[in-house]
Protein backbone atom coordinates (compact mmCIF):
# COMPACT_ATOMS: atom_id res chain seq x y z
CA UNK A 1 0.00 0.00 0.00
CA UNK A 2 1.51 3.31 -1.01
CA UNK A 3 0.94 6.77 0.48
CA UNK A 4 2.93 8.64 -2.15
CA UNK A 5 1.93 7.36 -5.55
CA UNK A 6 1.55 8.36 -9.15
CA UNK A 7 -2.06 9.07 -10.02
CA UNK A 8 -2.93 10.78 -13.28
CA UNK A 9 0.58 12.21 -13.34
CA UNK A 10 0.32 13.87 -9.95
CA UNK A 11 1.50 12.83 -6.49
CA UNK A 12 -1.21 11.95 -4.00
CA UNK A 13 -0.65 12.65 -0.32
CA UNK A 14 -2.52 11.44 2.75
CA UNK A 15 -2.15 11.33 6.50
CA UNK A 16 -0.48 7.96 7.00
CA UNK A 17 2.27 6.51 9.20
CA UNK A 18 4.21 5.07 6.25
CA UNK A 19 4.74 5.76 2.58
CA UNK A 20 4.68 2.00 1.94
CA UNK A 21 3.34 -0.86 4.03
CA UNK A 22 4.28 -4.28 2.66
CA UNK A 23 2.39 -7.46 3.51
CA UNK A 24 4.65 -10.46 2.96
CA UNK A 25 8.43 -10.58 3.36
CA UNK A 26 9.12 -12.94 0.49
CA UNK A 27 11.43 -12.13 -2.41
CA UNK A 28 9.10 -9.55 -3.96
CA UNK A 29 8.15 -7.93 -0.66
CA UNK A 30 11.72 -7.58 0.56
CA UNK A 31 12.96 -6.23 -2.79
CA UNK A 32 10.09 -3.76 -3.06
CA UNK A 33 10.69 -2.55 0.50
CA UNK A 34 14.40 -2.10 0.05
CA UNK A 35 14.29 -0.36 -3.33
CA UNK A 36 11.43 1.92 -2.24
CA UNK A 37 13.38 2.90 0.87
CA UNK A 38 16.29 3.66 -1.43
CA UNK A 39 14.10 6.22 -3.16
CA UNK A 40 13.38 7.86 0.19
CA UNK A 41 10.11 6.16 1.12
CA UNK A 42 9.31 5.37 4.75
CA UNK A 43 8.60 1.64 4.69
CA UNK A 44 7.24 -1.02 7.05
CA UNK A 45 7.00 -4.73 6.27
CA UNK A 46 5.12 -7.52 8.04
CA UNK A 47 5.34 -11.30 7.87
CA UNK A 48 3.96 -14.32 9.71
CA UNK A 49 6.07 -15.94 12.47
CA UNK A 50 8.86 -18.15 11.15
CA UNK A 51 8.39 -21.86 10.62
CA UNK A 52 10.01 -24.19 8.05
CA UNK A 53 6.54 -25.48 7.12
CA UNK A 54 4.28 -22.70 5.90
CA UNK A 55 0.57 -22.39 6.60
CA UNK A 56 -2.04 -19.66 6.90
CA UNK A 57 -0.60 -18.89 10.34
CA UNK A 58 3.13 -19.48 9.86
CA UNK A 59 5.68 -18.33 7.29
CA UNK A 60 8.85 -16.40 7.92
CA UNK A 61 11.01 -13.57 6.58
CA UNK A 62 12.50 -14.68 3.28
CA UNK A 63 9.44 -16.42 1.89
CA UNK A 64 9.01 -19.74 0.13
CA UNK A 65 12.09 -19.53 -2.08
CA UNK A 66 14.62 -18.89 0.67
CA UNK A 67 13.10 -20.94 3.50
CA UNK A 68 11.43 -23.96 1.92
CA UNK A 69 11.71 -23.66 -1.86
CA UNK A 70 14.42 -22.92 -4.41
CA UNK A 71 17.39 -22.54 -2.08
CA UNK A 72 17.06 -25.64 0.16
CA UNK A 73 15.89 -27.61 -2.90
CA UNK A 74 19.11 -26.86 -4.74
CA UNK A 75 21.18 -27.82 -1.71
CA UNK A 76 19.42 -31.19 -1.80
CA UNK A 77 20.18 -31.44 -5.53
CA UNK A 78 23.87 -30.86 -4.81
CA UNK A 79 23.79 -33.59 -2.18
CA UNK A 80 22.00 -36.03 -4.48
CA UNK A 81 24.53 -35.34 -7.25
CA UNK A 82 27.45 -36.59 -5.17
CA UNK A 83 26.35 -40.21 -5.53
CA UNK A 84 26.64 -40.09 -9.32
CA UNK A 85 29.90 -38.19 -9.16
CA UNK A 86 31.40 -40.72 -6.76
CA UNK A 87 30.22 -43.67 -8.82
CA UNK A 88 31.61 -42.05 -11.97
CA UNK A 89 34.95 -41.97 -10.13
CA UNK A 90 34.71 -45.67 -9.29
CA UNK A 91 33.45 -45.29 -5.73
CA UNK A 92 30.38 -47.10 -4.34
CA UNK A 93 27.83 -45.17 -2.31
CA UNK A 94 25.34 -46.90 0.00
CA UNK A 95 22.22 -45.06 1.17
CA UNK A 96 19.88 -46.43 3.84
CA UNK A 97 17.51 -43.51 4.24
CA UNK A 98 16.72 -40.20 2.58
CA UNK A 99 14.40 -37.23 2.90
CA UNK A 100 10.99 -36.93 1.29
CA UNK A 101 10.02 -33.35 0.46
CA UNK A 102 6.30 -33.00 0.06
CA UNK A 103 4.89 -29.85 -1.55
CA UNK A 104 1.34 -28.83 -2.24
CA UNK A 105 -0.93 -25.87 -1.76
CA UNK A 106 0.57 -23.48 0.77
CA UNK A 107 2.76 -25.95 2.64
CA UNK A 108 5.80 -28.20 2.40
CA UNK A 109 6.86 -30.89 4.86
CA UNK A 110 9.54 -33.52 5.33
CA UNK A 111 9.68 -37.11 6.53
CA UNK A 112 12.21 -39.93 6.49
CA UNK A 113 11.53 -42.95 4.31
CA UNK A 114 13.17 -45.79 2.41
CA UNK A 115 12.43 -47.88 -0.63
CA UNK A 116 10.64 -47.10 -3.86
CA UNK A 117 8.81 -43.85 -4.52
CA UNK A 118 6.21 -42.68 -7.01
CA UNK A 119 5.68 -39.10 -8.20
CA UNK A 120 3.02 -37.11 -10.03
CA UNK A 121 4.69 -34.25 -11.79
CA UNK A 122 5.30 -30.78 -12.87
CA UNK A 123 8.83 -29.52 -12.61
CA UNK A 124 9.13 -29.56 -8.80
CA UNK A 125 8.24 -33.26 -8.82
CA UNK A 126 10.90 -33.84 -11.49
CA UNK A 127 13.47 -32.12 -9.30
CA UNK A 128 12.61 -34.12 -6.19
CA UNK A 129 12.39 -37.34 -8.18
CA UNK A 130 16.00 -36.63 -9.19
CA UNK A 131 16.94 -35.97 -5.58
CA UNK A 132 15.47 -39.27 -4.41
CA UNK A 133 16.97 -41.15 -7.35
CA UNK A 134 20.35 -39.56 -6.69
CA UNK A 135 20.18 -40.76 -3.08
CA UNK A 136 19.47 -44.31 -4.14
CA UNK A 137 15.70 -44.68 -4.38
CA UNK A 138 13.92 -46.36 -7.27
CA UNK A 139 11.55 -43.75 -8.71
CA UNK A 140 8.60 -43.90 -11.10
CA UNK A 141 7.42 -40.60 -12.58
CA UNK A 142 3.81 -40.00 -13.68
CA UNK A 143 2.54 -36.88 -15.44
CA UNK A 144 -0.83 -35.63 -16.61
CA UNK A 145 -0.42 -32.32 -18.39
CA UNK A 146 2.20 -30.24 -20.19
CA UNK A 147 5.70 -31.47 -19.49
CA UNK A 148 8.39 -29.26 -17.97
CA UNK A 149 10.88 -27.86 -20.43
CA UNK A 150 13.09 -30.48 -22.06
CA UNK A 151 11.09 -33.43 -20.72
CA UNK A 152 8.90 -32.75 -23.72
CA UNK A 153 11.86 -34.05 -25.69
CA UNK A 154 12.01 -37.29 -23.67
CA UNK A 155 8.46 -38.35 -22.73
CA UNK A 156 5.49 -38.54 -25.06
CA UNK A 157 2.41 -40.17 -23.52
CA UNK A 158 0.41 -38.85 -20.56
CA UNK A 159 -0.22 -41.35 -17.77
CA UNK A 160 -2.81 -40.95 -15.02
CA UNK A 161 -2.92 -42.55 -11.59
CA UNK A 162 -6.40 -44.03 -11.28
CA UNK A 163 -6.24 -45.74 -7.91
CA UNK A 164 -4.17 -45.85 -4.72
CA UNK A 165 -4.62 -48.47 -2.01
CA UNK A 166 -2.66 -49.65 1.03
CA UNK A 167 -1.36 -53.21 1.00
CA UNK A 168 0.91 -55.26 3.24
CA UNK A 169 3.78 -54.53 0.84
CA UNK A 170 3.20 -50.80 0.53
CA UNK A 171 1.01 -48.49 -1.55
CA UNK A 172 -0.50 -50.08 -4.63
CA UNK A 173 -0.61 -47.70 -7.61
CA UNK A 174 -2.88 -48.44 -10.59
CA UNK A 175 -2.53 -46.31 -13.75
CA UNK A 176 -5.11 -45.56 -16.44
CA UNK A 177 -3.19 -48.00 -18.64
CA UNK A 178 -3.86 -50.80 -16.19
CA UNK A 179 -0.27 -51.01 -14.98
CA UNK A 180 0.35 -51.67 -11.29
CA UNK A 181 3.29 -51.03 -9.01
CA UNK A 182 4.02 -51.01 -5.28
CA UNK A 183 5.62 -47.92 -3.70
CA UNK A 184 6.68 -46.96 -0.19
CA UNK A 185 5.75 -43.32 -0.84
CA UNK A 186 3.46 -41.60 -3.34
CA UNK A 187 3.87 -37.84 -3.63
CA UNK A 188 1.44 -35.56 -5.46
CA UNK A 189 3.16 -32.36 -6.62
CA UNK A 190 -0.02 -30.30 -6.73
CA UNK A 191 1.57 -26.88 -6.94
CA UNK A 192 0.83 -23.80 -4.87
CA UNK A 193 -2.13 -21.43 -4.59
CA UNK A 194 -1.95 -17.67 -3.82
CA UNK A 195 -2.13 -17.25 -0.04
CA UNK A 196 -4.66 -14.41 -0.08
CA UNK A 197 -7.65 -15.91 1.75
CA UNK A 198 -7.12 -14.24 5.12
CA UNK A 199 -6.32 -10.75 3.81
CA UNK A 200 -10.04 -9.86 3.49
CA UNK A 201 -9.28 -8.17 0.18
CA UNK A 202 -12.89 -7.99 -0.89
CA UNK A 203 -13.61 -5.65 2.04
CA UNK A 204 -11.52 -2.92 0.42
CA UNK A 205 -12.44 -3.75 -3.17
CA UNK A 206 -9.33 -5.60 -4.32
CA UNK A 207 -10.33 -8.04 -7.06
CA UNK A 208 -9.05 -11.61 -7.14
CA UNK A 209 -9.58 -14.41 -9.65
CA UNK A 210 -11.05 -17.89 -9.11
CA UNK A 211 -7.85 -19.26 -7.53
CA UNK A 212 -7.32 -16.26 -5.25
CA UNK A 213 -4.69 -14.51 -7.37
CA UNK A 214 -4.82 -10.74 -7.08
CA UNK A 215 -5.73 -9.06 -10.37
CA UNK A 216 -3.30 -6.33 -11.41
CA UNK A 217 -2.69 -4.12 -14.42
CA UNK A 218 0.55 -4.00 -16.42
CA UNK A 219 2.14 -1.84 -13.70
CA UNK A 220 1.12 -4.27 -10.91
CA UNK A 221 -1.61 -1.95 -9.62
CA UNK A 222 -4.77 -3.61 -8.24
CA UNK A 223 -8.37 -2.47 -8.61
CA UNK A 224 -7.74 -0.15 -5.63
CA UNK A 225 -5.45 2.71 -6.76
CA UNK A 226 -3.14 2.77 -3.71
CA UNK A 227 -2.78 -1.02 -3.38
CA UNK A 228 -0.28 -2.89 -5.55
CA UNK A 229 0.70 -6.55 -5.75
CA UNK A 230 3.78 -8.39 -7.02
CA UNK A 231 5.08 -11.94 -7.00
CA UNK A 232 3.33 -15.30 -6.86
CA UNK A 233 0.18 -13.83 -5.30
CA UNK A 234 -0.58 -12.34 -8.74
CA UNK A 235 -0.01 -15.69 -10.49
CA UNK A 236 1.77 -14.25 -13.52
CA UNK A 237 5.17 -15.96 -13.92
CA UNK A 238 5.82 -17.59 -10.56
CA UNK A 239 9.59 -17.32 -10.39
CA UNK A 240 11.68 -15.56 -7.74
CA UNK A 241 13.62 -13.37 -10.22
CA UNK A 242 10.32 -12.31 -11.80
CA UNK A 243 8.99 -11.23 -8.39
CA UNK A 244 12.20 -9.23 -7.93
CA UNK A 245 11.70 -7.57 -11.32
CA UNK A 246 8.06 -6.75 -10.59
CA UNK A 247 8.98 -5.25 -7.21
CA UNK A 248 11.77 -3.16 -8.69
CA UNK A 249 9.45 -1.84 -11.40
CA UNK A 250 6.88 -0.97 -8.72
CA UNK A 251 9.43 1.00 -6.69
CA UNK A 252 10.68 2.89 -9.73
CA UNK A 253 7.13 3.66 -10.86
CA UNK A 254 5.70 4.75 -7.51
CA UNK A 255 8.64 6.28 -5.67
CA UNK A 256 11.36 6.78 -8.27
CA UNK A 257 9.46 8.83 -10.81
CA UNK A 258 10.41 6.28 -13.49
CA UNK A 259 7.20 4.57 -14.68
CA UNK A 260 8.19 1.15 -16.01
CA UNK A 261 6.31 -2.07 -16.71
CA UNK A 262 7.69 -5.54 -15.95
CA UNK A 263 9.01 -7.14 -19.15
CA UNK A 264 8.08 -10.81 -19.40
CA UNK A 265 9.77 -11.42 -22.74
CA UNK A 266 12.69 -13.88 -22.79
CA UNK A 267 12.51 -14.83 -19.11
CA UNK A 268 14.97 -17.72 -18.59
CA UNK A 269 14.07 -20.63 -16.35
CA UNK A 270 15.45 -23.98 -15.28
CA UNK A 271 14.51 -27.34 -13.84
CA UNK A 272 17.19 -28.39 -11.36
CA UNK A 273 16.86 -32.10 -11.94
CA UNK A 274 19.88 -34.32 -12.62
CA UNK A 275 21.06 -33.39 -15.21
CA UNK A 276 19.47 -29.92 -15.18
CA UNK A 277 17.33 -28.42 -17.94
CA UNK A 278 17.14 -24.75 -18.89
CA UNK A 279 15.46 -22.63 -21.56
CA UNK A 280 15.05 -19.01 -22.59
CA UNK A 281 12.89 -17.40 -25.25
CA UNK A 282 10.54 -19.29 -27.54
CA UNK A 283 10.32 -23.02 -27.99
CA UNK A 284 10.16 -24.35 -31.54
CA UNK A 285 6.40 -24.75 -31.24
CA UNK A 286 5.91 -21.24 -29.82
CA UNK A 287 8.14 -19.76 -32.52
CA UNK A 288 6.06 -21.42 -35.23
CA UNK A 289 2.84 -20.13 -33.68
CA UNK A 290 4.16 -16.55 -33.64
CA UNK A 291 6.37 -16.53 -36.71
CA UNK A 292 5.60 -15.10 -40.11
CA UNK A 293 8.76 -16.67 -41.52
CA UNK A 294 10.35 -20.10 -41.57
CA UNK A 295 12.15 -21.27 -38.44
CA UNK A 296 15.69 -22.61 -38.49
CA UNK A 297 16.57 -25.17 -35.83
CA UNK A 298 20.15 -25.94 -34.79
CA UNK A 299 20.91 -28.77 -32.36
CA UNK A 300 23.93 -30.39 -30.79
CA UNK A 301 24.27 -33.57 -28.74
CA UNK A 302 27.54 -34.68 -27.19
CA UNK A 303 29.10 -36.53 -24.29
CA UNK A 304 30.53 -34.11 -21.69
CA UNK A 305 34.31 -34.29 -21.41
CA UNK A 306 34.42 -35.64 -17.87
CA UNK A 307 32.27 -38.58 -18.98
CA UNK A 308 35.04 -39.64 -21.35
CA UNK A 309 37.03 -40.60 -18.24
CA UNK A 310 34.27 -42.34 -16.32
CA UNK A 311 32.55 -43.76 -19.44
CA UNK A 312 29.26 -42.50 -17.97
CA UNK A 313 26.52 -42.44 -20.60
CA UNK A 314 24.88 -39.05 -20.15
CA UNK A 315 24.53 -36.77 -23.14
CA UNK A 316 24.25 -33.00 -23.15
CA UNK A 317 21.72 -31.59 -25.62
CA UNK A 318 21.53 -27.99 -26.92
CA UNK A 319 19.19 -26.19 -29.27
CA UNK A 320 18.82 -22.80 -30.95
CA UNK A 321 15.64 -21.58 -32.66
CA UNK A 322 16.25 -18.89 -35.29
CA UNK A 323 14.03 -16.71 -37.50
CA UNK A 324 15.05 -17.58 -41.07
CA UNK A 325 14.29 -14.09 -42.43
CA UNK A 326 15.82 -11.86 -39.72
CA UNK A 327 18.47 -14.31 -38.42
CA UNK A 328 17.40 -13.36 -34.90
CA UNK A 329 17.77 -16.05 -32.24
CA UNK A 330 14.28 -16.60 -30.83
CA UNK A 331 15.00 -19.28 -28.25
CA UNK A 332 17.60 -21.56 -26.73
CA UNK A 333 17.42 -24.75 -24.70
CA UNK A 334 19.88 -27.04 -22.96
CA UNK A 335 19.86 -30.27 -21.00
CA UNK A 336 23.13 -31.11 -19.32
CA UNK A 337 25.57 -30.13 -16.56
CA UNK A 338 25.63 -26.38 -15.77
CA UNK A 339 22.64 -25.74 -18.06
CA UNK A 340 21.25 -22.94 -15.88
CA UNK A 341 24.63 -21.23 -15.55
CA UNK A 342 25.11 -21.28 -19.32
CA UNK A 343 21.54 -20.24 -20.12
CA UNK A 344 21.81 -17.12 -17.96
CA UNK A 345 24.46 -15.78 -20.34
CA UNK A 346 22.45 -16.82 -23.39
CA UNK A 347 19.48 -14.91 -21.93
CA UNK A 348 21.51 -11.68 -22.01
CA UNK A 349 22.25 -12.28 -25.69
CA UNK A 350 18.58 -12.86 -26.53
CA UNK A 351 17.54 -9.80 -24.53
CA UNK A 352 20.01 -7.77 -26.57
CA UNK A 353 18.52 -9.10 -29.82
CA UNK A 354 21.44 -11.27 -30.87
CA UNK A 355 21.36 -12.94 -34.28
CA UNK A 356 22.69 -16.32 -35.27
CA UNK A 357 25.52 -14.45 -36.98
CA UNK A 358 26.35 -12.87 -33.60
CA UNK A 359 26.59 -16.32 -32.04
CA UNK A 360 28.70 -17.60 -34.95
CA UNK A 361 31.13 -14.68 -34.70
CA UNK A 362 31.62 -15.14 -30.95
CA UNK A 363 34.82 -16.90 -29.90
CA UNK A 364 34.13 -19.89 -27.69
CA UNK A 365 35.80 -20.86 -24.42
CA UNK A 366 37.63 -24.13 -24.92
CA UNK A 367 37.25 -26.73 -23.63
CA UNK A 368 33.74 -26.08 -22.35
CA UNK A 369 30.19 -27.19 -23.01
CA UNK A 370 29.08 -23.58 -23.50
CA UNK A 371 31.18 -23.19 -26.63
CA UNK A 372 28.74 -25.49 -28.46
CA UNK A 373 26.28 -22.59 -28.58
CA UNK A 374 28.69 -20.56 -30.73
CA UNK A 375 29.88 -23.46 -32.92
CA UNK A 376 26.56 -24.90 -34.15
CA UNK A 377 26.93 -24.31 -37.88
CA UNK A 378 24.97 -27.21 -39.39
CA UNK A 379 21.24 -26.69 -39.80
CA UNK A 380 19.22 -29.51 -38.24
CA UNK A 381 15.92 -28.61 -39.91
CA UNK A 382 13.98 -25.78 -41.49
CA UNK A 383 10.31 -25.62 -40.50
CA UNK A 384 7.55 -23.48 -41.98
CA UNK A 385 4.79 -21.99 -39.81
CA UNK A 386 2.29 -24.31 -41.45
CA UNK A 387 4.27 -27.38 -40.39
CA UNK A 388 4.02 -29.27 -37.14
CA UNK A 389 7.24 -29.20 -35.09
CA UNK A 390 9.01 -32.44 -34.31
CA UNK A 391 9.27 -31.46 -30.65
CA UNK A 392 7.62 -29.07 -28.21
CA UNK A 393 10.97 -27.91 -26.84
Short mmCIF file of C-alpha atoms in Angstrom, two decimals, residues 2-209:
data_model
loop_
_atom_site.label_atom_id
_atom_site.label_comp_id
_atom_site.label_asym_id
_atom_site.label_seq_id
_atom_site.Cartn_x
_atom_site.Cartn_y
_atom_site.Cartn_z
CA UNK A 2 1.51 3.31 -1.01
CA UNK A 3 0.94 6.77 0.48
CA UNK A 4 2.93 8.64 -2.15
CA UNK A 5 1.93 7.36 -5.55
CA UNK A 6 1.55 8.36 -9.15
CA UNK A 7 -2.06 9.07 -10.02
CA UNK A 8 -2.93 10.78 -13.28
CA UNK A 9 0.58 12.21 -13.34
CA UNK A 10 0.32 13.87 -9.95
CA UNK A 11 1.50 12.83 -6.49
CA UNK A 12 -1.21 11.95 -4.00
CA UNK A 13 -0.65 12.65 -0.32
CA UNK A 14 -2.52 11.44 2.75
CA UNK A 15 -2.15 11.33 6.50
CA UNK A 16 -0.48 7.96 7.00
CA UNK A 17 2.27 6.51 9.20
CA UNK A 18 4.21 5.07 6.25
CA UNK A 19 4.74 5.76 2.58
CA UNK A 20 4.68 2.00 1.94
CA UNK A 21 3.34 -0.86 4.03
CA UNK A 22 4.28 -4.28 2.66
CA UNK A 23 2.39 -7.46 3.51
CA UNK A 24 4.65 -10.46 2.96
CA UNK A 25 8.43 -10.58 3.36
CA UNK A 26 9.12 -12.94 0.49
CA UNK A 27 11.43 -12.13 -2.41
CA UNK A 28 9.10 -9.55 -3.96
CA UNK A 29 8.15 -7.93 -0.66
CA UNK A 30 11.72 -7.58 0.56
CA UNK A 31 12.96 -6.23 -2.79
CA UNK A 32 10.09 -3.76 -3.06
CA UNK A 33 10.69 -2.55 0.50
CA UNK A 34 14.40 -2.10 0.05
CA UNK A 35 14.29 -0.36 -3.33
CA UNK A 36 11.43 1.92 -2.24
CA UNK A 37 13.38 2.90 0.87
CA UNK A 38 16.29 3.66 -1.43
CA UNK A 39 14.10 6.22 -3.16
CA UNK A 40 13.38 7.86 0.19
CA UNK A 41 10.11 6.16 1.12
CA UNK A 42 9.31 5.37 4.75
CA UNK A 43 8.60 1.64 4.69
CA UNK A 44 7.24 -1.02 7.05
CA UNK A 45 7.00 -4.73 6.27
CA UNK A 46 5.12 -7.52 8.04
CA UNK A 47 5.34 -11.30 7.87
CA UNK A 48 3.96 -14.32 9.71
CA UNK A 49 6.07 -15.94 12.47
CA UNK A 50 8.86 -18.15 11.15
CA UNK A 51 8.39 -21.86 10.62
CA UNK A 52 10.01 -24.19 8.05
CA UNK A 53 6.54 -25.48 7.12
CA UNK A 54 4.28 -22.70 5.90
CA UNK A 55 0.57 -22.39 6.60
CA UNK A 56 -2.04 -19.66 6.90
CA UNK A 57 -0.60 -18.89 10.34
CA UNK A 58 3.13 -19.48 9.86
CA UNK A 59 5.68 -18.33 7.29
CA UNK A 60 8.85 -16.40 7.92
CA UNK A 61 11.01 -13.57 6.58
CA UNK A 62 12.50 -14.68 3.28
CA UNK A 63 9.44 -16.42 1.89
CA UNK A 64 9.01 -19.74 0.13
CA UNK A 65 12.09 -19.53 -2.08
CA UNK A 66 14.62 -18.89 0.67
CA UNK A 67 13.10 -20.94 3.50
CA UNK A 68 11.43 -23.96 1.92
CA UNK A 69 11.71 -23.66 -1.86
CA UNK A 70 14.42 -22.92 -4.41
CA UNK A 71 17.39 -22.54 -2.08
CA UNK A 72 17.06 -25.64 0.16
CA UNK A 73 15.89 -27.61 -2.90
CA UNK A 74 19.11 -26.86 -4.74
CA UNK A 75 21.18 -27.82 -1.71
CA UNK A 76 19.42 -31.19 -1.80
CA UNK A 77 20.18 -31.44 -5.53
CA UNK A 78 23.87 -30.86 -4.81
CA UNK A 79 23.79 -33.59 -2.18
CA UNK A 80 22.00 -36.03 -4.48
CA UNK A 81 24.53 -35.34 -7.25
CA UNK A 82 27.45 -36.59 -5.17
CA UNK A 83 26.35 -40.21 -5.53
CA UNK A 84 26.64 -40.09 -9.32
CA UNK A 85 29.90 -38.19 -9.16
CA UNK A 86 31.40 -40.72 -6.76
CA UNK A 87 30.22 -43.67 -8.82
CA UNK A 88 31.61 -42.05 -11.97
CA UNK A 89 34.95 -41.97 -10.13
CA UNK A 90 34.71 -45.67 -9.29
CA UNK A 91 33.45 -45.29 -5.73
CA UNK A 92 30.38 -47.10 -4.34
CA UNK A 93 27.83 -45.17 -2.31
CA UNK A 94 25.34 -46.90 0.00
CA UNK A 95 22.22 -45.06 1.17
CA UNK A 96 19.88 -46.43 3.84
CA UNK A 97 17.51 -43.51 4.24
CA UNK A 98 16.72 -40.20 2.58
CA UNK A 99 14.40 -37.23 2.90
CA UNK A 100 10.99 -36.93 1.29
CA UNK A 101 10.02 -33.35 0.46
CA UNK A 102 6.30 -33.00 0.06
CA UNK A 103 4.89 -29.85 -1.55
CA UNK A 104 1.34 -28.83 -2.24
CA UNK A 105 -0.93 -25.87 -1.76
CA UNK A 106 0.57 -23.48 0.77
CA UNK A 107 2.76 -25.95 2.64
CA UNK A 108 5.80 -28.20 2.40
CA UNK A 109 6.86 -30.89 4.86
CA UNK A 110 9.54 -33.52 5.33
CA UNK A 111 9.68 -37.11 6.53
CA UNK A 112 12.21 -39.93 6.49
CA UNK A 113 11.53 -42.95 4.31
CA UNK A 114 13.17 -45.79 2.41
CA UNK A 115 12.43 -47.88 -0.63
CA UNK A 116 10.64 -47.10 -3.86
CA UNK A 117 8.81 -43.85 -4.52
CA UNK A 118 6.21 -42.68 -7.01
CA UNK A 119 5.68 -39.10 -8.20
CA UNK A 120 3.02 -37.11 -10.03
CA UNK A 121 4.69 -34.25 -11.79
CA UNK A 122 5.30 -30.78 -12.87
CA UNK A 123 8.83 -29.52 -12.61
CA UNK A 124 9.13 -29.56 -8.80
CA UNK A 125 8.24 -33.26 -8.82
CA UNK A 126 10.90 -33.84 -11.49
CA UNK A 127 13.47 -32.12 -9.30
CA UNK A 128 12.61 -34.12 -6.19
CA UNK A 129 12.39 -37.34 -8.18
CA UNK A 130 16.00 -36.63 -9.19
CA UNK A 131 16.94 -35.97 -5.58
CA UNK A 132 15.47 -39.27 -4.41
CA UNK A 133 16.97 -41.15 -7.35
CA UNK A 134 20.35 -39.56 -6.69
CA UNK A 135 20.18 -40.76 -3.08
CA UNK A 136 19.47 -44.31 -4.14
CA UNK A 137 15.70 -44.68 -4.38
CA UNK A 138 13.92 -46.36 -7.27
CA UNK A 139 11.55 -43.75 -8.71
CA UNK A 140 8.60 -43.90 -11.10
CA UNK A 141 7.42 -40.60 -12.58
CA UNK A 142 3.81 -40.00 -13.68
CA UNK A 143 2.54 -36.88 -15.44
CA UNK A 144 -0.83 -35.63 -16.61
CA UNK A 145 -0.42 -32.32 -18.39
CA UNK A 146 2.20 -30.24 -20.19
CA UNK A 147 5.70 -31.47 -19.49
CA UNK A 148 8.39 -29.26 -17.97
CA UNK A 149 10.88 -27.86 -20.43
CA UNK A 150 13.09 -30.48 -22.06
CA UNK A 151 11.09 -33.43 -20.72
CA UNK A 152 8.90 -32.75 -23.72
CA UNK A 153 11.86 -34.05 -25.69
CA UNK A 154 12.01 -37.29 -23.67
CA UNK A 155 8.46 -38.35 -22.73
CA UNK A 156 5.49 -38.54 -25.06
CA UNK A 157 2.41 -40.17 -23.52
CA UNK A 158 0.41 -38.85 -20.56
CA UNK A 159 -0.22 -41.35 -17.77
CA UNK A 160 -2.81 -40.95 -15.02
CA UNK A 161 -2.92 -42.55 -11.59
CA UNK A 162 -6.40 -44.03 -11.28
CA UNK A 163 -6.24 -45.74 -7.91
CA UNK A 164 -4.17 -45.85 -4.72
CA UNK A 165 -4.62 -48.47 -2.01
CA UNK A 166 -2.66 -49.65 1.03
CA UNK A 167 -1.36 -53.21 1.00
CA UNK A 168 0.91 -55.26 3.24
CA UNK A 169 3.78 -54.53 0.84
CA UNK A 170 3.20 -50.80 0.53
CA UNK A 171 1.01 -48.49 -1.55
CA UNK A 172 -0.50 -50.08 -4.63
CA UNK A 173 -0.61 -47.70 -7.61
CA UNK A 174 -2.88 -48.44 -10.59
CA UNK A 175 -2.53 -46.31 -13.75
CA UNK A 176 -5.11 -45.56 -16.44
CA UNK A 177 -3.19 -48.00 -18.64
CA UNK A 178 -3.86 -50.80 -16.19
CA UNK A 179 -0.27 -51.01 -14.98
CA UNK A 180 0.35 -51.67 -11.29
CA UNK A 181 3.29 -51.03 -9.01
CA UNK A 182 4.02 -51.01 -5.28
CA UNK A 183 5.62 -47.92 -3.70
CA UNK A 184 6.68 -46.96 -0.19
CA UNK A 185 5.75 -43.32 -0.84
CA UNK A 186 3.46 -41.60 -3.34
CA UNK A 187 3.87 -37.84 -3.63
CA UNK A 188 1.44 -35.56 -5.46
CA UNK A 189 3.16 -32.36 -6.62
CA UNK A 190 -0.02 -30.30 -6.73
CA UNK A 191 1.57 -26.88 -6.94
CA UNK A 192 0.83 -23.80 -4.87
CA UNK A 193 -2.13 -21.43 -4.59
CA UNK A 194 -1.95 -17.67 -3.82
CA UNK A 195 -2.13 -17.25 -0.04
CA UNK A 196 -4.66 -14.41 -0.08
CA UNK A 197 -7.65 -15.91 1.75
CA UNK A 198 -7.12 -14.24 5.12
CA UNK A 199 -6.32 -10.75 3.81
CA UNK A 200 -10.04 -9.86 3.49
CA UNK A 201 -9.28 -8.17 0.18
CA UNK A 202 -12.89 -7.99 -0.89
CA UNK A 203 -13.61 -5.65 2.04
CA UNK A 204 -11.52 -2.92 0.42
CA UNK A 205 -12.44 -3.75 -3.17
CA UNK A 206 -9.33 -5.60 -4.32
CA UNK A 207 -10.33 -8.04 -7.06
CA UNK A 208 -9.05 -11.61 -7.14
CA UNK A 209 -9.58 -14.41 -9.65
#
